[in-house]
Coordinates of N, CA and C in Angstrom, one line a residue:
Chain U
G6 N -52.2 15.0 -13.2 CA -52.4 16.0 -12.3 C -51.1 16.6 -11.7
Q7 N -51.2 17.6 -10.9 CA -50.0 18.2 -10.3 C -49.8 17.7 -8.9
N8 N -48.6 17.2 -8.6 CA -48.4 16.6 -7.3 C -47.0 16.9 -6.8
I9 N -46.8 17.3 -5.6 CA -45.5 17.5 -5.0 C -45.5 16.7 -3.7
D10 N -44.6 15.8 -3.5 CA -44.5 14.9 -2.3 C -43.3 15.2 -1.5
Q11 N -43.5 15.4 -0.2 CA -42.4 15.5 0.8 C -42.7 14.8 2.0
P12 N -41.7 14.3 2.8 CA -42.1 13.7 4.1 C -42.7 14.8 5.0
T13 N -43.6 14.3 5.8 CA -44.3 15.2 6.7 C -43.4 15.8 7.8
E14 N -42.6 15.0 8.3 CA -41.8 15.4 9.5 C -40.5 14.6 9.5
M15 N -39.4 15.2 9.9 CA -38.1 14.6 10.1 C -37.5 15.1 11.4
T16 N -36.7 14.3 12.0 CA -36.0 14.6 13.2 C -34.5 14.4 13.0
A17 N -33.6 15.4 13.5 CA -32.2 15.2 13.3 C -31.5 15.8 14.6
T18 N -30.3 15.6 14.7 CA -29.5 16.0 15.8 C -28.6 17.2 15.5
E19 N -28.5 18.1 16.4 CA -27.7 19.3 16.3 C -26.3 18.9 15.8
G20 N -25.8 19.6 14.8 CA -24.4 19.3 14.3 C -24.4 18.2 13.2
A21 N -25.5 17.5 13.0 CA -25.5 16.5 12.0 C -25.9 17.0 10.7
I22 N -26.1 16.1 9.7 CA -26.6 16.4 8.4 C -27.9 15.8 8.1
V23 N -28.8 16.5 7.4 CA -30.1 15.9 7.1 C -30.4 16.2 5.6
Q24 N -31.1 15.2 5.0 CA -31.5 15.4 3.6 C -33.0 15.3 3.5
I25 N -33.6 16.3 3.0 CA -35.1 16.4 2.8 C -35.4 16.2 1.3
N26 N -36.2 15.1 1.0 CA -36.5 14.8 -0.4 C -37.8 15.4 -0.8
C27 N -37.9 15.6 -2.1 CA -39.1 16.1 -2.8 C -39.2 15.5 -4.1
T28 N -40.3 14.9 -4.4 CA -40.6 14.3 -5.7 C -41.8 15.1 -6.3
Y29 N -41.8 15.2 -7.6 CA -42.9 16.0 -8.2 C -43.4 15.4 -9.5
Q30 N -44.6 15.6 -9.8 CA -45.3 15.3 -11.0 C -46.1 16.5 -11.4
T31 N -45.6 17.2 -12.4 CA -46.3 18.4 -12.9 C -46.4 18.4 -14.4
S32 N -47.3 19.1 -14.9 CA -47.5 19.1 -16.4 C -46.4 19.8 -17.1
G33 N -45.7 20.7 -16.4 CA -44.5 21.4 -17.0 C -43.5 21.7 -15.9
F34 N -42.3 22.1 -16.3 CA -41.3 22.3 -15.3 C -40.4 23.5 -15.8
N35 N -40.3 24.5 -14.9 CA -39.4 25.6 -15.2 C -38.7 26.0 -13.9
G36 N -38.2 25.1 -13.2 CA -37.5 25.4 -12.0 C -38.1 24.9 -10.7
L37 N -37.2 24.6 -9.7 CA -37.7 24.1 -8.4 C -37.1 25.0 -7.3
F38 N -37.9 25.3 -6.4 CA -37.5 26.2 -5.3 C -37.7 25.5 -4.0
W39 N -36.8 25.9 -3.0 CA -36.9 25.5 -1.6 C -37.0 26.7 -0.8
Y40 N -38.0 26.7 0.1 CA -38.3 27.8 1.0 C -38.2 27.2 2.5
Q41 N -37.8 28.1 3.4 CA -37.8 27.7 4.8 C -38.9 28.6 5.5
Q42 N -39.7 27.9 6.4 CA -40.8 28.6 7.0 C -40.7 28.3 8.5
H43 N -40.4 29.3 9.4 CA -40.5 29.1 10.8 C -42.0 29.2 11.2
A44 N -42.3 28.6 12.3 CA -43.7 28.6 12.8 C -44.2 30.0 12.9
G45 N -45.4 30.3 12.3 CA -46.0 31.6 12.4 C -45.4 32.7 11.6
E46 N -44.5 32.3 10.8 CA -43.8 33.3 9.9 C -44.0 33.0 8.4
A47 N -43.7 33.9 7.6 CA -43.8 33.7 6.1 C -42.6 32.9 5.6
P48 N -42.8 32.2 4.5 CA -41.7 31.4 3.8 C -40.6 32.4 3.4
T49 N -39.4 31.9 3.5 CA -38.2 32.7 3.0 C -37.4 31.8 2.0
F50 N -37.0 32.4 0.9 CA -36.3 31.7 -0.2 C -35.0 31.1 0.3
L51 N -34.7 29.9 -0.1 CA -33.5 29.2 0.2 C -32.7 29.0 -1.1
S52 N -33.3 28.3 -2.0 CA -32.5 27.9 -3.2 C -33.4 27.7 -4.4
Y53 N -32.8 27.6 -5.6 CA -33.5 27.5 -6.9 C -32.6 26.6 -7.8
N54 N -33.2 25.6 -8.3 CA -32.6 24.7 -9.3 C -33.4 24.7 -10.6
V55 N -32.8 24.8 -11.7 CA -33.5 24.7 -13.0 C -32.8 23.6 -13.9
L56 N -31.5 23.5 -13.6 CA -30.7 22.4 -14.4 C -30.3 21.3 -13.4
D57 N -30.1 20.1 -13.9 CA -29.7 19.0 -13.1 C -28.4 19.3 -12.4
G58 N -28.3 18.8 -11.2 CA -27.1 18.9 -10.4 C -27.3 19.5 -9.1
L59 N -26.1 19.8 -8.5 CA -26.1 20.3 -7.1 C -25.8 21.8 -7.0
E60 N -26.6 22.6 -6.3 CA -26.3 24.0 -6.0 C -26.0 24.1 -4.6
E61 N -24.8 24.7 -4.3 CA -24.4 24.8 -2.9 C -24.4 26.3 -2.4
K62 N -24.9 26.5 -1.2 CA -25.0 27.8 -0.7 C -24.8 27.7 0.8
G63 N -23.5 27.8 1.2 CA -23.2 27.7 2.6 C -23.5 26.4 3.2
R64 N -24.3 26.3 4.3 CA -24.6 25.0 4.9 C -25.7 24.3 4.1
F65 N -26.3 25.0 3.2 CA -27.5 24.4 2.5 C -27.1 24.1 1.1
S66 N -27.5 22.9 0.6 CA -27.3 22.5 -0.8 C -28.6 22.0 -1.3
S67 N -28.8 22.1 -2.6 CA -30.0 21.6 -3.2 C -29.7 20.9 -4.5
F68 N -30.3 19.7 -4.7 CA -30.0 18.9 -5.9 C -31.3 18.7 -6.7
L69 N -31.1 18.6 -8.0 CA -32.2 18.3 -8.9 C -31.9 17.3 -9.9
S70 N -32.9 16.4 -10.2 CA -32.8 15.4 -11.3 C -34.1 15.6 -12.0
R71 N -34.1 16.2 -13.2 CA -35.4 16.4 -13.9 C -36.0 15.1 -14.5
S72 N -35.1 14.3 -14.9 CA -35.6 13.0 -15.5 C -36.3 12.1 -14.4
K73 N -35.9 12.3 -13.2 CA -36.5 11.5 -12.1 C -37.6 12.3 -11.4
G74 N -37.8 13.5 -11.7 CA -38.7 14.3 -11.0 C -38.4 14.4 -9.5
Y75 N -37.2 14.7 -9.2 CA -36.7 14.5 -7.8 C -35.7 15.6 -7.4
S76 N -35.8 16.1 -6.2 CA -34.9 17.1 -5.6 C -34.7 16.7 -4.2
Y77 N -33.6 17.2 -3.7 CA -33.4 17.1 -2.2 C -32.7 18.4 -1.7
L78 N -33.0 18.7 -0.5 CA -32.3 19.8 0.2 C -31.4 19.2 1.3
L79 N -30.2 19.5 1.3 CA -29.2 19.0 2.2 C -28.8 20.1 3.2
L80 N -29.0 19.8 4.5 CA -28.6 20.8 5.5 C -27.4 20.2 6.3
K81 N -26.3 20.9 6.4 CA -25.2 20.4 7.1 C -25.0 21.2 8.4
E82 N -24.2 20.6 9.3 CA -23.9 21.3 10.6 C -25.1 21.9 11.2
L83 N -26.1 21.1 11.4 CA -27.4 21.6 11.9 C -27.3 22.4 13.1
Q84 N -28.1 23.4 13.1 CA -28.2 24.3 14.3 C -29.7 24.3 14.8
M85 N -29.9 24.6 16.1 CA -31.2 24.6 16.6 C -32.2 25.5 15.8
K86 N -31.6 26.6 15.3 CA -32.5 27.6 14.5 C -32.9 27.0 13.2
D87 N -32.4 25.9 12.8 CA -32.8 25.2 11.6 C -34.2 24.5 11.7
S88 N -34.6 24.4 13.0 CA -35.9 23.8 13.2 C -37.0 24.7 12.5
A89 N -37.7 24.1 11.5 CA -38.6 24.9 10.7 C -39.3 23.9 9.8
S90 N -40.2 24.4 9.0 CA -40.7 23.6 7.9 C -40.0 24.0 6.6
Y91 N -39.8 23.0 5.7 CA -39.1 23.3 4.5 C -40.0 22.9 3.3
L92 N -40.3 23.9 2.5 CA -41.3 23.8 1.4 C -40.6 23.6 0.1
C93 N -41.0 22.7 -0.7 CA -40.6 22.4 -2.0 C -41.7 23.0 -3.0
A94 N -41.3 23.7 -4.0 CA -42.2 24.3 -4.9 C -41.7 24.2 -6.4
V95 N -42.5 23.8 -7.3 CA -42.1 23.7 -8.7 C -42.8 24.7 -9.5
R96 N -42.1 25.4 -10.4 CA -42.7 26.4 -11.2 C -43.1 25.7 -12.5
D97 N -44.4 25.9 -12.8 CA -45.1 25.3 -13.9 C -45.4 26.4 -14.9
P98 N -44.8 26.3 -16.1 CA -45.1 27.4 -17.1 C -46.5 27.3 -17.8
G99 N -47.3 26.3 -17.4 CA -48.6 26.1 -18.0 C -49.4 27.4 -18.2
G100 N -49.9 27.7 -19.3 CA -50.7 28.9 -19.6 C -49.9 30.1 -19.6
G101 N -48.6 30.1 -19.5 CA -47.8 31.3 -19.6 C -47.7 32.0 -18.3
N102 N -48.3 31.5 -17.3 CA -48.3 32.3 -16.0 C -47.2 31.8 -15.0
Y103 N -46.6 30.7 -15.3 CA -45.4 30.3 -14.5 C -45.7 30.3 -13.0
Q104 N -46.8 29.6 -12.6 CA -47.2 29.5 -11.2 C -46.3 28.5 -10.5
L105 N -46.3 28.7 -9.2 CA -45.6 27.7 -8.3 C -46.6 26.7 -7.7
I106 N -46.2 25.5 -7.9 CA -47.0 24.4 -7.3 C -46.3 24.0 -6.0
W107 N -47.0 24.0 -4.8 CA -46.3 23.9 -3.6 C -46.5 22.5 -2.9
G108 N -45.5 22.0 -2.3 CA -45.7 20.8 -1.5 C -46.2 21.2 -0.1
A109 N -46.6 20.3 0.7 CA -47.2 20.6 2.0 C -46.1 20.9 3.1
G110 N -44.8 20.7 2.7 CA -43.7 21.1 3.6 C -43.3 19.9 4.5
T111 N -42.0 19.9 4.9 CA -41.5 18.9 5.8 C -41.1 19.7 7.1
K112 N -41.7 19.3 8.2 CA -41.3 19.9 9.5 C -40.1 19.2 10.0
L113 N -39.0 20.0 10.2 CA -37.7 19.5 10.6 C -37.6 19.8 12.1
I114 N -37.4 18.8 12.9 CA -37.2 19.0 14.4 C -35.7 18.7 14.7
I115 N -35.0 19.7 15.3 CA -33.6 19.5 15.6 C -33.5 19.3 17.1
K116 N -32.9 18.2 17.5 CA -32.7 17.9 18.9 C -31.2 18.1 19.3
P117 N -31.0 18.5 20.6 CA -29.7 18.8 21.1 C -28.8 17.5 21.1
Chain I
D27 N -37.8 50.3 4.8 CA -37.8 48.8 4.6 C -38.4 48.6 3.2
T28 N -37.6 47.7 2.5 CA -38.0 47.5 1.1 C -38.7 46.2 0.9
G29 N -39.1 45.5 1.9 CA -39.7 44.2 1.8 C -41.2 44.3 1.5
V30 N -41.8 43.1 1.4 CA -43.3 43.1 1.2 C -44.0 43.3 2.6
S31 N -44.9 44.2 2.6 CA -45.7 44.4 3.9 C -47.1 44.1 3.7
Q32 N -47.8 43.6 4.8 CA -49.2 43.3 4.8 C -49.8 43.9 6.0
N33 N -51.1 44.3 5.8 CA -51.9 44.9 6.9 C -53.3 44.4 6.8
P34 N -54.0 44.1 7.9 CA -53.4 44.0 9.2 C -52.6 42.7 9.4
R35 N -51.9 42.5 10.5 CA -51.2 41.3 10.8 C -52.2 40.2 11.3
H36 N -53.2 40.7 12.0 CA -54.2 39.8 12.6 C -55.5 40.4 12.4
K37 N -56.5 39.5 12.2 CA -57.9 40.0 12.0 C -58.8 39.0 12.6
I38 N -59.6 39.4 13.6 CA -60.7 38.5 14.1 C -62.0 39.1 13.8
T39 N -62.9 38.3 13.2 CA -64.1 38.8 12.7 C -65.2 37.8 13.0
K40 N -66.4 38.2 13.0 CA -67.6 37.3 13.2 C -68.0 36.8 11.8
R41 N -68.5 35.6 11.8 CA -69.1 34.9 10.6 C -70.1 35.9 9.9
G42 N -69.9 36.0 8.6 CA -70.9 36.8 7.9 C -70.4 38.2 7.6
Q43 N -69.3 38.7 8.3 CA -68.8 40.0 8.1 C -67.8 40.0 6.9
N44 N -67.6 41.2 6.3 CA -66.6 41.3 5.3 C -65.3 41.8 5.8
V45 N -64.2 41.3 5.2 CA -62.9 41.7 5.6 C -62.0 42.1 4.4
T46 N -61.1 43.0 4.6 CA -60.2 43.4 3.5 C -58.8 43.5 4.0
F47 N -57.9 42.9 3.2 CA -56.5 42.9 3.6 C -55.7 43.7 2.5
R48 N -54.6 44.2 2.9 CA -53.8 45.0 2.0 C -52.4 44.4 1.9
C49 N -51.8 44.5 0.7 CA -50.4 44.1 0.5 C -49.7 45.1 -0.3
D50 N -48.5 45.5 0.2 CA -47.6 46.4 -0.5 C -46.4 45.6 -0.9
P51 N -46.2 45.4 -2.2 CA -45.1 44.6 -2.7 C -43.8 45.4 -2.7
I52 N -42.7 44.7 -3.0 CA -41.5 45.3 -3.3 C -41.7 46.2 -4.5
S53 N -41.2 47.4 -4.5 CA -41.6 48.4 -5.4 C -41.3 48.1 -6.9
E54 N -40.2 47.4 -7.1 CA -39.8 47.2 -8.5 C -40.4 45.8 -9.1
H55 N -41.1 45.1 -8.2 CA -41.7 43.9 -8.7 C -43.1 44.1 -9.4
N56 N -43.2 43.5 -10.6 CA -44.5 43.7 -11.2 C -45.5 42.6 -11.0
R57 N -45.0 41.5 -10.4 CA -45.9 40.4 -10.2 C -46.3 40.3 -8.7
L58 N -47.5 40.0 -8.4 CA -48.0 40.0 -7.1 C -49.0 38.8 -6.9
Y59 N -48.8 38.0 -5.9 CA -49.5 36.8 -5.7 C -50.2 36.8 -4.3
W60 N -51.4 36.2 -4.2 CA -52.1 36.0 -3.0 C -52.2 34.5 -2.8
Y61 N -51.9 34.0 -1.5 CA -52.0 32.6 -1.1 C -52.7 32.5 0.2
R62 N -53.3 31.3 0.4 CA -53.8 31.0 1.7 C -53.1 29.8 2.2
Q63 N -52.8 29.8 3.5 CA -52.1 28.7 4.1 C -52.7 28.3 5.5
T64 N -53.0 27.0 5.6 CA -53.5 26.5 6.9 C -52.4 25.6 7.5
L65 N -52.6 25.3 8.8 CA -51.5 24.6 9.5 C -51.1 23.3 8.9
G66 N -49.8 23.1 8.7 CA -49.4 21.8 8.1 C -49.5 21.7 6.7
Q67 N -49.9 22.8 6.0 CA -50.0 22.7 4.5 C -49.1 23.8 3.9
G68 N -48.8 23.5 2.6 CA -48.1 24.6 1.9 C -49.0 25.7 1.4
P69 N -48.5 26.8 0.9 CA -49.4 27.8 0.5 C -50.3 27.4 -0.7
E70 N -51.5 27.8 -0.6 CA -52.5 27.5 -1.6 C -52.7 28.7 -2.5
F71 N -52.5 28.6 -3.8 CA -52.6 29.8 -4.7 C -54.1 30.3 -4.7
L72 N -54.2 31.6 -4.6 CA -55.5 32.2 -4.8 C -55.6 33.0 -6.1
T73 N -54.7 33.9 -6.3 CA -54.8 34.8 -7.5 C -53.4 35.4 -7.7
Y74 N -53.3 36.0 -8.9 CA -52.0 36.5 -9.4 C -52.2 37.7 -10.3
F75 N -51.4 38.8 -10.1 CA -51.4 40.0 -10.9 C -50.1 40.2 -11.6
Q76 N -50.2 40.7 -12.8 CA -49.0 41.2 -13.4 C -49.3 42.7 -13.7
N77 N -48.6 43.5 -13.0 CA -49.0 45.0 -13.0 C -50.4 45.0 -12.5
E78 N -51.3 45.7 -13.1 CA -52.6 45.9 -12.6 C -53.6 44.8 -13.1
A79 N -53.1 44.0 -14.0 CA -54.0 42.9 -14.6 C -54.0 41.7 -13.7
Q80 N -55.2 41.2 -13.4 CA -55.4 40.0 -12.7 C -55.4 38.8 -13.7
L81 N -54.3 38.1 -13.8 CA -54.1 37.1 -14.9 C -54.6 35.7 -14.6
E82 N -54.7 35.4 -13.3 CA -55.2 34.1 -13.0 C -55.8 34.1 -11.6
K83 N -56.9 33.3 -11.5 CA -57.6 33.1 -10.3 C -57.9 31.7 -10.0
S84 N -57.6 31.2 -8.9 CA -57.8 29.8 -8.6 C -59.3 29.4 -8.8
R85 N -59.5 28.2 -9.4 CA -60.8 27.7 -9.6 C -61.5 27.3 -8.3
L86 N -60.6 27.1 -7.3 CA -61.2 26.7 -6.0 C -61.7 28.0 -5.2
L87 N -61.4 29.1 -5.8 CA -61.8 30.4 -5.1 C -63.3 30.7 -5.3
S88 N -64.0 30.9 -4.2 CA -65.4 31.2 -4.4 C -65.6 32.6 -4.8
D89 N -66.9 32.9 -5.2 CA -67.2 34.3 -5.6 C -67.1 35.3 -4.4
R90 N -67.0 34.8 -3.2 CA -66.9 35.7 -2.1 C -65.5 36.4 -2.0
F91 N -64.6 35.8 -2.7 CA -63.2 36.4 -2.7 C -63.0 37.3 -3.9
S92 N -62.5 38.5 -3.7 CA -62.1 39.3 -4.8 C -60.8 40.1 -4.5
A93 N -60.0 40.3 -5.5 CA -58.8 41.0 -5.3 C -58.6 42.1 -6.4
E94 N -57.9 43.2 -6.0 CA -57.6 44.2 -6.9 C -56.2 44.7 -6.8
R95 N -55.7 45.3 -7.8 CA -54.4 46.0 -7.8 C -54.5 47.2 -8.7
P96 N -55.3 48.2 -8.3 CA -55.7 49.2 -9.2 C -54.6 50.0 -10.0
K97 N -53.5 50.3 -9.3 CA -52.5 51.0 -10.0 C -51.2 50.2 -10.2
G98 N -51.3 48.9 -10.1 CA -50.2 48.1 -10.3 C -49.2 48.2 -9.2
S99 N -49.6 48.7 -8.0 CA -48.7 48.8 -6.9 C -49.2 47.9 -5.8
F100 N -49.9 48.5 -4.8 CA -50.5 47.7 -3.7 C -51.7 46.9 -4.2
S101 N -52.1 45.9 -3.4 CA -53.2 45.1 -3.8 C -54.1 44.9 -2.5
T102 N -55.4 44.7 -2.8 CA -56.3 44.4 -1.7 C -57.0 43.0 -2.0
L103 N -57.2 42.3 -0.9 CA -58.0 41.0 -1.0 C -59.2 41.2 -0.1
E104 N -60.4 41.0 -0.6 CA -61.6 41.2 0.1 C -62.3 39.8 0.2
I105 N -62.8 39.5 1.4 CA -63.6 38.3 1.6 C -64.9 38.8 2.1
Q106 N -66.0 38.4 1.3 CA -67.3 38.8 1.8 C -68.0 37.7 2.5
R107 N -68.9 38.0 3.4 CA -69.7 37.0 4.1 C -68.8 35.9 4.6
T108 N -67.8 36.2 5.5 CA -66.8 35.3 5.9 C -67.5 34.0 6.6
E109 N -66.8 32.9 6.4 CA -67.2 31.7 7.0 C -66.1 31.1 7.9
Q110 N -66.4 30.2 8.8 CA -65.3 29.7 9.7 C -64.2 29.0 8.9
G111 N -64.6 28.5 7.8 CA -63.6 27.8 7.0 C -62.6 28.7 6.3
D112 N -62.9 30.0 6.4 CA -62.0 31.0 5.8 C -60.8 31.3 6.7
S113 N -60.9 30.8 8.0 CA -59.8 31.1 8.9 C -58.5 30.4 8.4
A114 N -57.5 31.3 8.3 CA -56.2 30.8 7.7 C -55.2 32.0 7.8
M115 N -54.0 31.7 7.3 CA -53.0 32.8 7.1 C -53.1 33.2 5.7
Y116 N -53.2 34.4 5.4 CA -53.3 34.9 4.0 C -52.0 35.6 3.7
L117 N -51.3 35.0 2.7 CA -49.9 35.5 2.4 C -49.9 36.2 1.1
C118 N -49.1 37.2 1.0 CA -48.9 38.0 -0.3 C -47.4 37.8 -0.6
A119 N -47.2 37.7 -1.9 CA -45.8 37.6 -2.4 C -45.6 38.4 -3.6
S120 N -44.4 38.9 -3.9 CA -44.2 39.6 -5.1 C -42.9 39.1 -5.7
S121 N -42.7 39.3 -7.0 CA -41.5 38.9 -7.7 C -41.4 39.7 -9.0
S122 N -40.1 39.7 -9.5 CA -39.9 40.2 -10.8 C -40.0 39.0 -11.7
P123 N -40.2 39.1 -13.0 CA -40.4 38.0 -13.9 C -39.3 36.9 -13.8
M124 N -39.6 35.7 -13.6 CA -38.8 34.5 -13.6 C -37.8 34.4 -12.4
N125 N -38.1 35.3 -11.4 CA -37.3 35.2 -10.2 C -38.1 34.7 -9.0
E126 N -37.4 34.5 -7.9 CA -38.1 33.9 -6.7 C -39.1 34.9 -6.1
Q127 N -40.1 34.4 -5.4 CA -41.1 35.2 -4.8 C -40.7 35.5 -3.4
F128 N -40.9 36.8 -3.0 CA -40.7 37.3 -1.7 C -42.0 37.4 -1.0
F129 N -42.1 36.9 0.2 CA -43.3 36.9 0.9 C -43.4 38.0 2.0
G130 N -44.6 38.5 2.2 CA -44.9 39.3 3.3 C -45.1 38.5 4.6
P131 N -45.3 39.2 5.7 CA -45.5 38.5 7.0 C -46.8 37.8 7.1
G132 N -47.8 38.1 6.3 CA -49.0 37.4 6.3 C -50.1 38.1 7.2
T133 N -51.3 37.9 6.9 CA -52.4 38.3 7.8 C -53.1 37.1 8.3
R134 N -53.2 36.9 9.6 CA -53.9 35.7 10.2 C -55.3 36.1 10.4
L135 N -56.2 35.4 9.7 CA -57.7 35.7 9.9 C -58.3 34.6 10.8
T136 N -59.0 35.0 11.7 CA -59.8 34.1 12.6 C -61.3 34.5 12.5
V137 N -62.1 33.6 12.0 CA -63.6 33.8 11.9 C -64.3 33.1 13.0
L138 N -65.0 33.8 13.8 CA -65.6 33.2 15.0 C -67.1 32.8 14.6

């Protein structure tokens, strides 16, 4: 079956670093996405990995290991505005439609 | 504004009534997706269009739900005979092939 696992909630301190993990089991794989979603708002795109390794984009980095079915999102120099849910999604090419399979999201709480 | 737009932003209806939501995607995107999201969950796939063709519909979607994209531009999602369990945020997203999905602000439906 299709399964995306993320921790439900994490807490971190302003200025610190936090790593949000995502493990997946899907019938196919054609890339992994991370989205940020503030409460009551729509998800916004953060990063995309299709090959193994680390992709860095400013304070945010995302890592992928396809053999382990594992990714993480690393947030550095945390700011209060980073308090949000972080959604991991895997693109599955099954049937030719390349749908996204979504995790339930990790709620990140930033404390001063 | 060239982002994805959705109307209305909020809808309150009584059980048994029909509701219709509209989504205007980013103009150059040929793919359009509808999702439903409840609190603490990731987006749940409902249906997907490539241009005007509806290529996939979730097996979890009852016959009360129907979507159209008549000219390959805007799309509508109709829910007939609404039930309290239909209360959720309905998200629309668009993309060009193999690229990230861009989400609209969503329509929050409350069924009384």
